[in-house]
Coordinates of C-alpha atoms and ligand atoms in Angstrom, one line a residue:
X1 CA 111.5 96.5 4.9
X2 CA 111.8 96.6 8.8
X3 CA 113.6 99.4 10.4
X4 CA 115.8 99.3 13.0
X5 CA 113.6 99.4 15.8
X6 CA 111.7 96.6 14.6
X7 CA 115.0 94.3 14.2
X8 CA 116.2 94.7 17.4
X9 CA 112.8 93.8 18.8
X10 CA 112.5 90.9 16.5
X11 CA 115.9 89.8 18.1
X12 CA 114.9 90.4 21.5
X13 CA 111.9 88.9 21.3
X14 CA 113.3 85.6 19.7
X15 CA 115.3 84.7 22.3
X16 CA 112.6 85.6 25.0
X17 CA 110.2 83.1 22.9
X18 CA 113.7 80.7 23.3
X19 CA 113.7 81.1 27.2
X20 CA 116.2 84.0 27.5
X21 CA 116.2 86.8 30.2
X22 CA 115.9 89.9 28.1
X23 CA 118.4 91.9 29.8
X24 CA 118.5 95.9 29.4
X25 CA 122.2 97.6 28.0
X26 CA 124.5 98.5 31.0
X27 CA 125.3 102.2 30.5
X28 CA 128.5 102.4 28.4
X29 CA 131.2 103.8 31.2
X30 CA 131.7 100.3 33.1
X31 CA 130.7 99.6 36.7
X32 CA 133.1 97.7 37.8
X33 CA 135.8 97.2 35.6
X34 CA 138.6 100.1 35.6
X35 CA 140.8 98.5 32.7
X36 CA 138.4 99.4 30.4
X37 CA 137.5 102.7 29.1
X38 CA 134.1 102.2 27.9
X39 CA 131.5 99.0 26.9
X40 CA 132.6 97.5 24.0
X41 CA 131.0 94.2 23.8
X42 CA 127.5 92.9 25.0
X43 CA 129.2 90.5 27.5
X44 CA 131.4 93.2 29.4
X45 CA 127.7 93.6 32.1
X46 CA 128.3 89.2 32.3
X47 CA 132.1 88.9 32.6
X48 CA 131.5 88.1 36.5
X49 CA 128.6 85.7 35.8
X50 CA 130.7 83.9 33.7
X51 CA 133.9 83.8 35.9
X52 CA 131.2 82.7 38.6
X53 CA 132.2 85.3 41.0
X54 CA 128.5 86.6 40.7
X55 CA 125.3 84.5 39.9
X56 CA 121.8 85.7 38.2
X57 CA 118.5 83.8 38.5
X58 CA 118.5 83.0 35.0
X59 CA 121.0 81.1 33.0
X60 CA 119.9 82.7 29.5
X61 CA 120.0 86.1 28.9
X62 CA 119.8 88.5 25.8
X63 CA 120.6 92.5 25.5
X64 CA 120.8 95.0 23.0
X65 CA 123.9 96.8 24.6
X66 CA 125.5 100.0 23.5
X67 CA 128.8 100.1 23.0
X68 CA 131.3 102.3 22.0
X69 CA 135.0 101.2 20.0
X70 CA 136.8 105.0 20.1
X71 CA 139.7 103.4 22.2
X72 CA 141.6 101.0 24.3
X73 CA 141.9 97.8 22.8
X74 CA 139.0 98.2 19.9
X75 CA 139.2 101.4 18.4
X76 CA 137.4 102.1 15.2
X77 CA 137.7 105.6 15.0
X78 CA 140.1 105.7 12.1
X79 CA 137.8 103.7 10.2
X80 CA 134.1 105.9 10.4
X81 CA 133.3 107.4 7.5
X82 CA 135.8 105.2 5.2
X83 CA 134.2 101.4 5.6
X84 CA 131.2 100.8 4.5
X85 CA 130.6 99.0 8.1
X86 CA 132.2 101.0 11.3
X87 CA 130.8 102.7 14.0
X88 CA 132.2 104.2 17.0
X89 CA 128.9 104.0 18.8
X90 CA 127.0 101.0 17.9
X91 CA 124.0 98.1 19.2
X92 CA 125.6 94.6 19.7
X93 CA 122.8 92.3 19.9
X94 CA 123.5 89.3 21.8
X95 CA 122.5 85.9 23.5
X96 CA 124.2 84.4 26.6
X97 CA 124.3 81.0 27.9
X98 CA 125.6 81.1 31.8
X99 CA 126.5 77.1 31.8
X100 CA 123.1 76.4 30.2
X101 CA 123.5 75.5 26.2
X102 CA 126.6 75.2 24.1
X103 CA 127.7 75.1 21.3
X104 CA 125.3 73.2 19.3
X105 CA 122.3 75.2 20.3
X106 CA 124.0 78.3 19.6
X107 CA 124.5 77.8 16.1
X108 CA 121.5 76.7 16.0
X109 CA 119.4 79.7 17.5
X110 CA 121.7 81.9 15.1
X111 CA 120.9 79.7 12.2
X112 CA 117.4 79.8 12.3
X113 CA 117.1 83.6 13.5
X114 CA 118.9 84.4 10.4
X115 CA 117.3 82.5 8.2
X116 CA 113.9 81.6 9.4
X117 CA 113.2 84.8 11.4
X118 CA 115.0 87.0 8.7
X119 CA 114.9 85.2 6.2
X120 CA 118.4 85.8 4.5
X121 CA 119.0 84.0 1.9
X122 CA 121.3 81.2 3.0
X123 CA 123.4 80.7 -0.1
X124 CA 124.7 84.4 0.9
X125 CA 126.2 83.4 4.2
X126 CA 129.3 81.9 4.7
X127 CA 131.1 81.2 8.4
X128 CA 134.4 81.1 9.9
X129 CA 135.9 78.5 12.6
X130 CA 138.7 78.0 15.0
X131 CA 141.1 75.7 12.8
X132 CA 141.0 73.1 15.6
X133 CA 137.2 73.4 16.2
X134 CA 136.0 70.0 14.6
X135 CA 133.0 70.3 16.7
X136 CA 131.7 73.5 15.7
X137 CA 132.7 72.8 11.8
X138 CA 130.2 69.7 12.4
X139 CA 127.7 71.6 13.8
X140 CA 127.7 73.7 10.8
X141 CA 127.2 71.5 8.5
X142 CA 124.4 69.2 10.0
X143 CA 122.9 71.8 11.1
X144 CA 122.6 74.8 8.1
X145 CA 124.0 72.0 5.2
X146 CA 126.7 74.3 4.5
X147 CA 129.5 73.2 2.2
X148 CA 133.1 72.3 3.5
X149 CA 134.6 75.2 0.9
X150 CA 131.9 77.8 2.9
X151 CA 133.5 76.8 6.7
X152 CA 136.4 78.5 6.9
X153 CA 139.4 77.6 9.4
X154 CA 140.7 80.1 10.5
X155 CA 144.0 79.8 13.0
X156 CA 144.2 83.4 14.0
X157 CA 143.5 84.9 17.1
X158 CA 140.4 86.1 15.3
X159 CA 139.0 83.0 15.9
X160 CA 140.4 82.0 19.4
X161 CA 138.8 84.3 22.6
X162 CA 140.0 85.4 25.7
X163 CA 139.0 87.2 28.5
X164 CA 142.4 88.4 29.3
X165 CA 145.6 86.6 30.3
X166 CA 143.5 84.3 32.6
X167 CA 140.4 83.5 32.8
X168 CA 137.4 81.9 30.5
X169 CA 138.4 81.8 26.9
X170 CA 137.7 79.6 23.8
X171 CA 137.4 79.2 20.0
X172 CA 134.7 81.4 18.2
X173 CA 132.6 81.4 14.9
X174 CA 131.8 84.3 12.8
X175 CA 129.5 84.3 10.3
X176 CA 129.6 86.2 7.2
X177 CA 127.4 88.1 4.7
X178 CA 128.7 88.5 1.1
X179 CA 127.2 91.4 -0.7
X180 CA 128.4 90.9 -3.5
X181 CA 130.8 90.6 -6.5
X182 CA 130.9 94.1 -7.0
X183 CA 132.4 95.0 -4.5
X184 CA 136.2 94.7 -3.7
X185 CA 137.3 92.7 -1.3
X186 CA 137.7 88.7 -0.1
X187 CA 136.4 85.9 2.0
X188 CA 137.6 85.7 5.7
X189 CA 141.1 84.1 5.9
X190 CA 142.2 85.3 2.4
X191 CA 144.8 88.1 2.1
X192 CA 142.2 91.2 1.3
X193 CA 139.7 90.2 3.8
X194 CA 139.5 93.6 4.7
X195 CA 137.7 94.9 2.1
X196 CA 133.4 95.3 2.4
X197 CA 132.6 92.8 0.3
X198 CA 132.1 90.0 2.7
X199 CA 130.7 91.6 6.3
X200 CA 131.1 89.9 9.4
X201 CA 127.4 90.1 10.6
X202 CA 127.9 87.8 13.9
X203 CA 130.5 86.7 16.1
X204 CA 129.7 83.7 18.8
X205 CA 132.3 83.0 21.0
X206 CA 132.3 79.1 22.7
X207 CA 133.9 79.9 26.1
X208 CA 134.8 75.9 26.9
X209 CA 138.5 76.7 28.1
X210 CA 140.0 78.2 31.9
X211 CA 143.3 79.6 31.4
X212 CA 144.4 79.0 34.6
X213 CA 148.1 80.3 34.3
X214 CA 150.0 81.5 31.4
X215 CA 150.9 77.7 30.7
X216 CA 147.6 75.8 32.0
X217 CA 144.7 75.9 30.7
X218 CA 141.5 73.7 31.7
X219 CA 138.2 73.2 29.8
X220 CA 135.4 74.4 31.7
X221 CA 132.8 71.8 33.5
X222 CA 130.0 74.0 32.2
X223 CA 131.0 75.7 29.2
X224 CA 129.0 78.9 28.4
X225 CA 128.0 80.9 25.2
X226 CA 128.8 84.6 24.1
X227 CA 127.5 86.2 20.9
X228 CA 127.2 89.5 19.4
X229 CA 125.4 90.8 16.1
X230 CA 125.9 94.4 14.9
X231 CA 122.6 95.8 14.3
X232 CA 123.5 98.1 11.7
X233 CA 125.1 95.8 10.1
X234 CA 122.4 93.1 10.2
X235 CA 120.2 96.0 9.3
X236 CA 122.0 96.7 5.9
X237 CA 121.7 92.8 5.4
X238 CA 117.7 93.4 5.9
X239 CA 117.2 96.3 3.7
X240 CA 119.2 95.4 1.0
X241 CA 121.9 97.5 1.7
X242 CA 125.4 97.4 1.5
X243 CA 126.6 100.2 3.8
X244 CA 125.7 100.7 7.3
X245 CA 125.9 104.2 6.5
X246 CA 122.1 103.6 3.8
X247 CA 120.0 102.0 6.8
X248 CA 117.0 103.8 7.8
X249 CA 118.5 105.2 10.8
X250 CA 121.3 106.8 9.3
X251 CA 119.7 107.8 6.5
X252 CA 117.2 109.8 8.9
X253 CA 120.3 111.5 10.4
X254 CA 122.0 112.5 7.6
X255 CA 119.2 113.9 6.3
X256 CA 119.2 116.1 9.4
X257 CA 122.6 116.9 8.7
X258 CA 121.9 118.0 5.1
X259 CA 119.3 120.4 6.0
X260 CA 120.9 121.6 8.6
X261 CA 124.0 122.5 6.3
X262 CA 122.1 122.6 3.3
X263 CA 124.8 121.0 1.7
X264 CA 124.1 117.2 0.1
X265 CA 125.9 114.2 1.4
X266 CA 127.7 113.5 -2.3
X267 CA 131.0 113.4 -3.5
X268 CA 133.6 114.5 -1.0
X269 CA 130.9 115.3 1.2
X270 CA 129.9 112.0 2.0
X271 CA 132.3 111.4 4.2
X272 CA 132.1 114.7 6.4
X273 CA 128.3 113.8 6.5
X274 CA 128.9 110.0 7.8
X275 CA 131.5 111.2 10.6
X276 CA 129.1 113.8 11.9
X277 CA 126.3 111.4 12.2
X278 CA 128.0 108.4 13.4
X279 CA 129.9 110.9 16.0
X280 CA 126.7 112.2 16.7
X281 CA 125.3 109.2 18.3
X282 CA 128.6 108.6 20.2
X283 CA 128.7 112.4 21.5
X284 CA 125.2 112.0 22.6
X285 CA 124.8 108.6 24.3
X286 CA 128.1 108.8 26.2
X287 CA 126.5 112.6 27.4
X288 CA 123.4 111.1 28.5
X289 CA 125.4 108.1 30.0
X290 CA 127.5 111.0 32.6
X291 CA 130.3 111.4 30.2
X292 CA 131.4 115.0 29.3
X293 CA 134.0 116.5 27.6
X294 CA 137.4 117.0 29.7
X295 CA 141.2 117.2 28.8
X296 CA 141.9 113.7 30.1
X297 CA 140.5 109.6 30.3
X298 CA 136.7 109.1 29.2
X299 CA 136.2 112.9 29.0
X300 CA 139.2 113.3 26.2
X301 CA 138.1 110.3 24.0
X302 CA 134.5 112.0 24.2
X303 CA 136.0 115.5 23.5
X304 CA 137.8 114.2 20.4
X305 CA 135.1 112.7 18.9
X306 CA 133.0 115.8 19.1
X307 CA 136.0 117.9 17.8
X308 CA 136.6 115.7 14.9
X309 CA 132.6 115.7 14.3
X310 CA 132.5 119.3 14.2
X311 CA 135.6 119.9 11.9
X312 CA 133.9 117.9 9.5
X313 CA 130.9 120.2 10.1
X314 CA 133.2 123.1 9.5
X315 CA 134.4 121.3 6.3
X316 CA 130.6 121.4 5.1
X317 CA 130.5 125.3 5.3
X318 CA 128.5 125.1 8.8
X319 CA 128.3 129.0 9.5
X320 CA 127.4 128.2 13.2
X321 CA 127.5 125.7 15.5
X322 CA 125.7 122.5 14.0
X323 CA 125.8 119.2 16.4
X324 CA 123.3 120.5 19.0
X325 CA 120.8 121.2 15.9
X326 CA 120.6 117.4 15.1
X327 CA 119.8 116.2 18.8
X328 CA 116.2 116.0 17.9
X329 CA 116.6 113.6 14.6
X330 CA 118.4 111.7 16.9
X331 CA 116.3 111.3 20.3
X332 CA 113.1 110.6 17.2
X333 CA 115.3 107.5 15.9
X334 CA 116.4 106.0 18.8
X335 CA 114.8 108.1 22.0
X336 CA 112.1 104.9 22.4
X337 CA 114.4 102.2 22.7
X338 CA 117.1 104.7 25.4
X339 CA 114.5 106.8 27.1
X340 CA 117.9 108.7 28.7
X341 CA 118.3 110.2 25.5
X342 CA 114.8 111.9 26.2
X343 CA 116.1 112.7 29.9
X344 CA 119.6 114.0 28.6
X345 CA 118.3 115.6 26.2
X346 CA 119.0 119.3 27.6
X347 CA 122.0 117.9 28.7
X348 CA 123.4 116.7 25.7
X349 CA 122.3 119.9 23.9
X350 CA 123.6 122.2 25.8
X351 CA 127.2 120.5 25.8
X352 CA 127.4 120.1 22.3
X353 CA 126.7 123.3 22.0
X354 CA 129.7 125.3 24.7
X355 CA 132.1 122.8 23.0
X356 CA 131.1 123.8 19.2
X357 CA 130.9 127.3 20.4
X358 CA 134.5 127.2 21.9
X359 CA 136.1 125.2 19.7
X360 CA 134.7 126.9 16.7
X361 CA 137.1 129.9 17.9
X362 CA 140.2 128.7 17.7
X363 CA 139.3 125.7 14.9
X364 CA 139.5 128.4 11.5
X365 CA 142.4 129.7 12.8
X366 CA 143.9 126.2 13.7
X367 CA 143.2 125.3 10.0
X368 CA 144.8 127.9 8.6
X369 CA 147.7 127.1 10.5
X370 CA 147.7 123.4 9.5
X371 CA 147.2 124.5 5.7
X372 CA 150.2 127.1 5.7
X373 CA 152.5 124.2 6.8
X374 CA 151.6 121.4 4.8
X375 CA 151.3 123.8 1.8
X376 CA 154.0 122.9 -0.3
X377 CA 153.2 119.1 0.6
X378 CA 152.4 116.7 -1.5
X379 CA 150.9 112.3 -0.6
X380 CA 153.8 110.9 1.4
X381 CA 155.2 113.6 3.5
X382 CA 154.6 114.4 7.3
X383 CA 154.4 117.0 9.4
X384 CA 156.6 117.9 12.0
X385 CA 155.6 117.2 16.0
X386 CA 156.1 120.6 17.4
X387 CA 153.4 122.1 14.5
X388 CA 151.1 119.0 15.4
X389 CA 152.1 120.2 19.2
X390 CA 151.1 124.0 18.5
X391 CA 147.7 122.8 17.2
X392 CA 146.4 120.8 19.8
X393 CA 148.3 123.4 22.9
X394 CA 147.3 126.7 21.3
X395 CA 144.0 125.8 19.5
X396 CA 142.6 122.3 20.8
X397 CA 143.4 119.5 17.9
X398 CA 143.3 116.1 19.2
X399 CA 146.6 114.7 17.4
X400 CA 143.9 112.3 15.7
X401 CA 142.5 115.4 14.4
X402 CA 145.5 116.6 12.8
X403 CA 145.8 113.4 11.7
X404 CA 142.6 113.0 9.9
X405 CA 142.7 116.1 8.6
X406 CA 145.8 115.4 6.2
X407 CA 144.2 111.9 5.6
X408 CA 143.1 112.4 3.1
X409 CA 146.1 114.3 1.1
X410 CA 148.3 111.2 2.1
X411 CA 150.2 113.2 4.8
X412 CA 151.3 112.2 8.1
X413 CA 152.4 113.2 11.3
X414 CA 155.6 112.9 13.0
X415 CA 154.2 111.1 16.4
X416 CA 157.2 110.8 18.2
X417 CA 158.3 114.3 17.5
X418 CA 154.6 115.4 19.2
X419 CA 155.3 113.4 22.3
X420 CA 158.6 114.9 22.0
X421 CA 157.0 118.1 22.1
X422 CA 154.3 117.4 24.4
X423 CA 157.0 115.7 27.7
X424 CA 158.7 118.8 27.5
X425 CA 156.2 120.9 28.3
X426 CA 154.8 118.6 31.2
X427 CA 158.1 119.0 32.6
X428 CA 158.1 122.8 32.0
X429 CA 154.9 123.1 33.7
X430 CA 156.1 120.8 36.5
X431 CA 159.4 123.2 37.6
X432 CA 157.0 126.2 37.2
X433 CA 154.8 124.9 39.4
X434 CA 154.7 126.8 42.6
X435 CA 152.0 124.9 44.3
X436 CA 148.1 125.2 45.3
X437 CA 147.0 126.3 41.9
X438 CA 145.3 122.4 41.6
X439 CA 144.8 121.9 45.0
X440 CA 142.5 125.0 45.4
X441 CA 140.2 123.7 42.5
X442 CA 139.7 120.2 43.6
X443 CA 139.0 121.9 47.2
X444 CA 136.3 124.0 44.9
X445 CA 135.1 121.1 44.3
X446 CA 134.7 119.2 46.9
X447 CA 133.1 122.0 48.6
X448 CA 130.0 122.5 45.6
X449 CA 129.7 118.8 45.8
X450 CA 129.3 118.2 49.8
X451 CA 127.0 121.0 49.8
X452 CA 124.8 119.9 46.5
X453 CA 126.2 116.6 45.8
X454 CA 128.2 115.6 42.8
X455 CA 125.4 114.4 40.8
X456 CA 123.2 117.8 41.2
X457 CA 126.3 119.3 40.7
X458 CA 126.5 118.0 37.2
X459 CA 123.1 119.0 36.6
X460 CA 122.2 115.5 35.9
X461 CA 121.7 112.2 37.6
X462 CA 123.8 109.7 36.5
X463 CA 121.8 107.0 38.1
X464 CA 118.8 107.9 36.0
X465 CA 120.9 107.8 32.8
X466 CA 121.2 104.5 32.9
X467 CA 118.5 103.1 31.0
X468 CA 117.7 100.5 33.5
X469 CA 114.0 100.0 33.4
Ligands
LIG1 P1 135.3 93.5 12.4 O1 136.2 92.4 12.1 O2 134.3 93.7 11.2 O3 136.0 94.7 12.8 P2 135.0 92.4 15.0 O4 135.4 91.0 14.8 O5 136.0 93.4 15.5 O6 134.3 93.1 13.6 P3 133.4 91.6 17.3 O7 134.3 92.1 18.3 O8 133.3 90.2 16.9 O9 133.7 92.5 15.9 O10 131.9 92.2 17.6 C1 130.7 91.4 17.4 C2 129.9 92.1 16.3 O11 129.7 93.5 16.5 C3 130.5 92.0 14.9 O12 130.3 90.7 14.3 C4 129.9 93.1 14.2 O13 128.6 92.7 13.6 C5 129.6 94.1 15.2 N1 130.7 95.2 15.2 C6 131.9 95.1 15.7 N2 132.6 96.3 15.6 C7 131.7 97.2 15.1 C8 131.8 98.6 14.7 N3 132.8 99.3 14.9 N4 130.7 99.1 14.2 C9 129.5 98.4 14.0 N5 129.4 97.1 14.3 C10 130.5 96.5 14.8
LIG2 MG1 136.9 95.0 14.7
LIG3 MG1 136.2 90.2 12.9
LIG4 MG1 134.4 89.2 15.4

């Protein structure tokens, strides 16, 4: 059985063997790109080489990129610790063609990593195509001998990739694991697609298009290649897994979550058990990567998955503070491949541990609140905004808290009536405003960073977090 380490290495070190560039993950808060809230795919550190506003002295490269699906337009959140195959921090493994190969090769290093390198048994895989992509369809079956009735066409925008409203953009191909017919769930394309049974393991995307203006679009002289590969999710493939959740890796941390709690990850523990570990890795990498916890943007997506983590951790009976316990079983799993979770490490530690500490004051009482009012409720009702309001003003619940909370009694919560809720007070708190209060505090700030600078004053460099060796 190889671990996770060893996969990703194996990956890597394929496509170095196949004249690639092996590229180190950007950090996951992007450089230079504002409309996005954090790294989500393994292209996001090439989107300039492949507009050609920047240019790289290689034309092959390959990463294992963190990323991180807890907002914006990929958000996964609702999903950890309910699929067997969600994360909100994850490893996309990837191979990039700037101009150099296309389409042909690609399917072709995929075909034979999987197979050859892996060894996966190919009557197992299945793949998906653009419903116009006669070419790739081809490919597929020259190349693996697949069947017509195991190339699925697909005429969704699952299938069809773009970089935004202009810009490079083209048909893709995913390929598919099926587990199994135990498990519910159908082939890509059919109506419950959604179930586990059949895991999209790899997504290549043929970037052969320019869309130029809304109406014109252009195919590219020099078409280029995009792929990504979960590696948890090729890692449950490898170790005869199912779940992402049974890998080596996760196993390892919820262990550490077990002991720590001394409660065992079954029945309706299981969940609480797979939150706190995938949130765990999330906390912790976007810490070590500069991010920490704050009432708005990047800071507030980071804050509620560390609150959510550690009502789950309250749900197990954790008498105090538990996140900051498992940093260690987490810098031993992965600390080799992101040395700035050995450099964070105090970092991340420490802020777990305030925001546990804090939160875990008002959080019992919060809960009490949110159980006296949905008391009487039963699967199918919702709760009013101005409660949902009164929980995250008076005792810190994210909405998505509340939210997932009730989950899993089948109650919801009136959104609008929140927002409601939540405008008035803005505007209450803008006519009571009598000035300075904010303006003093930023000049607080300013003044600690001219004299230390900002990255001293955050007690970490950010520079150094990046894990740019
Ligand atoms: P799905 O349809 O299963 O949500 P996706 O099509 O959204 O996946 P892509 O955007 O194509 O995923 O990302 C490329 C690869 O990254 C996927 O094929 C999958 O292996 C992996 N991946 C995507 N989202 C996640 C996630 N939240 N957790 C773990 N792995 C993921
Ligand atoms: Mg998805
Ligand atoms: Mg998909
Ligand atoms: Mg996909």
């Amino acid at each position: 059985m190889s671990g996770v380490n060893e996969i990703r290495s194996t990956f890597l070190d394929y496509f170095r063997k196949n004249g690639h560039e092996v590229v180190p993950s950007s950090p996951l808060v992007p450089r230079n790109d504002p409309t996005l809230m954090f790294v989500n795919a393994g292209m996001v550190q090439f989107k300039n080489v492949f507009t050609g506003l920047e240019t790289r002295n290689y034309s092959r490269a390959s990463t294992a990129q963190k990323c991180v699906r807890a907002g914006g337009k990929h958000n996964d959140l609702d999903n950890v610790g309910y699929t067997a195959r969600h994360h909100t921090f994850f490893e996309m493994l990837g191979n990039f063609s700037f101009g150099d190969y296309f389409k042909e090769n690609a399917i072709e290093f995929a075909w034979n990593l999987i197979t050859k390198e892996f060894g996966i048994d190919r009557e197992k895989l299945l793949v998906t195509v653009y419903h116009t992509d006669d070419e790739a369809a081809g490919f597929w079956k020259k190349i693996a001998g697949l069947p017509e009735q195991k190339i699925i066409r697909i005429a969704t925008s699952d299938n069809f990739w773009a970089m935004g409203d202009t810009g490079p953009c083209g048909p893709c191909s995913e390929i598919f694991y099926d587990h199994g017919e135990g498990i519910p769930g159908g082939p890509p394309g059919s109506p419950d697609e959604d179930g586990d049974r059949f895991i999209e393991i790899w997504n290549l995307v043929f970037m052969q298009f320019e869309q130029v203006t809304k109406e014109e679009r252009i195919a590219l002289p020099r078409p280029s290649i995009d792929t990504g590969m979960g590696l948890e999710r090729i890692a449950a493939v490898l170790q005869g897994k199912h779940d992402n959740y049974d890998i080596d890796l996760f196993q390892a941390l919820i262990r550490a979550s077990e002991e720590a709690t001394g409660v065992k990850a079954e029945g309706k523990n299981r969940a609480s058990h797979r939150v706190i570990a995938d949130h765990l890795r999330a906390s912790s990498f976007l810490i070590a990567d500069g991010v920490l916890p704050s009432n708005e943007g990047r800071g507030y997506v980071l804050r509620r998955i560390m609150r959510r983590a550690m009502r789950h951790a309250q749900l197990l009976g954790a008498a105090e503070p538990l996140m900051w316990r498992l940093v260690p079983a987490l810098v031993r799993e992965m600390g080799q491949a992101y040395p700035e979770l050995v450099r964070g490490q105090p970092l991340i530690t420490e802020t777990l541990k305030l925001e546990e500490t804090r939160f875990r004051k008002t959080l019992a009482r919060g809960l009490t609140l949110l159980s006296d009012a949905t008391d009487t409720m039963s699967s199918g009702d919702r709760l009013d905004g101005e409660t949902a309001f009164k929980l995250y003003d008076t005792y810190g619940f994210p909405l998505d808290l509340t939210q997932d909370a009730l989950r899993q009694r089948g109650i919801s919560v009136d959104t609008d009536g929140f927002n409601t809720a939540m405008e008035r007070q803005k505007a209450e708190a803008r006519a009571n405003w009598a000035g300075s209060g904010e303006a003093a505090t930023e000049a607080v700030w300013f003044s600690v960073k001219d004299k230390v600078g900002a990255t001293e004053f955050l007690g970490y460099d950010t520079e150094q977090a990046e894990g740019v060796v």
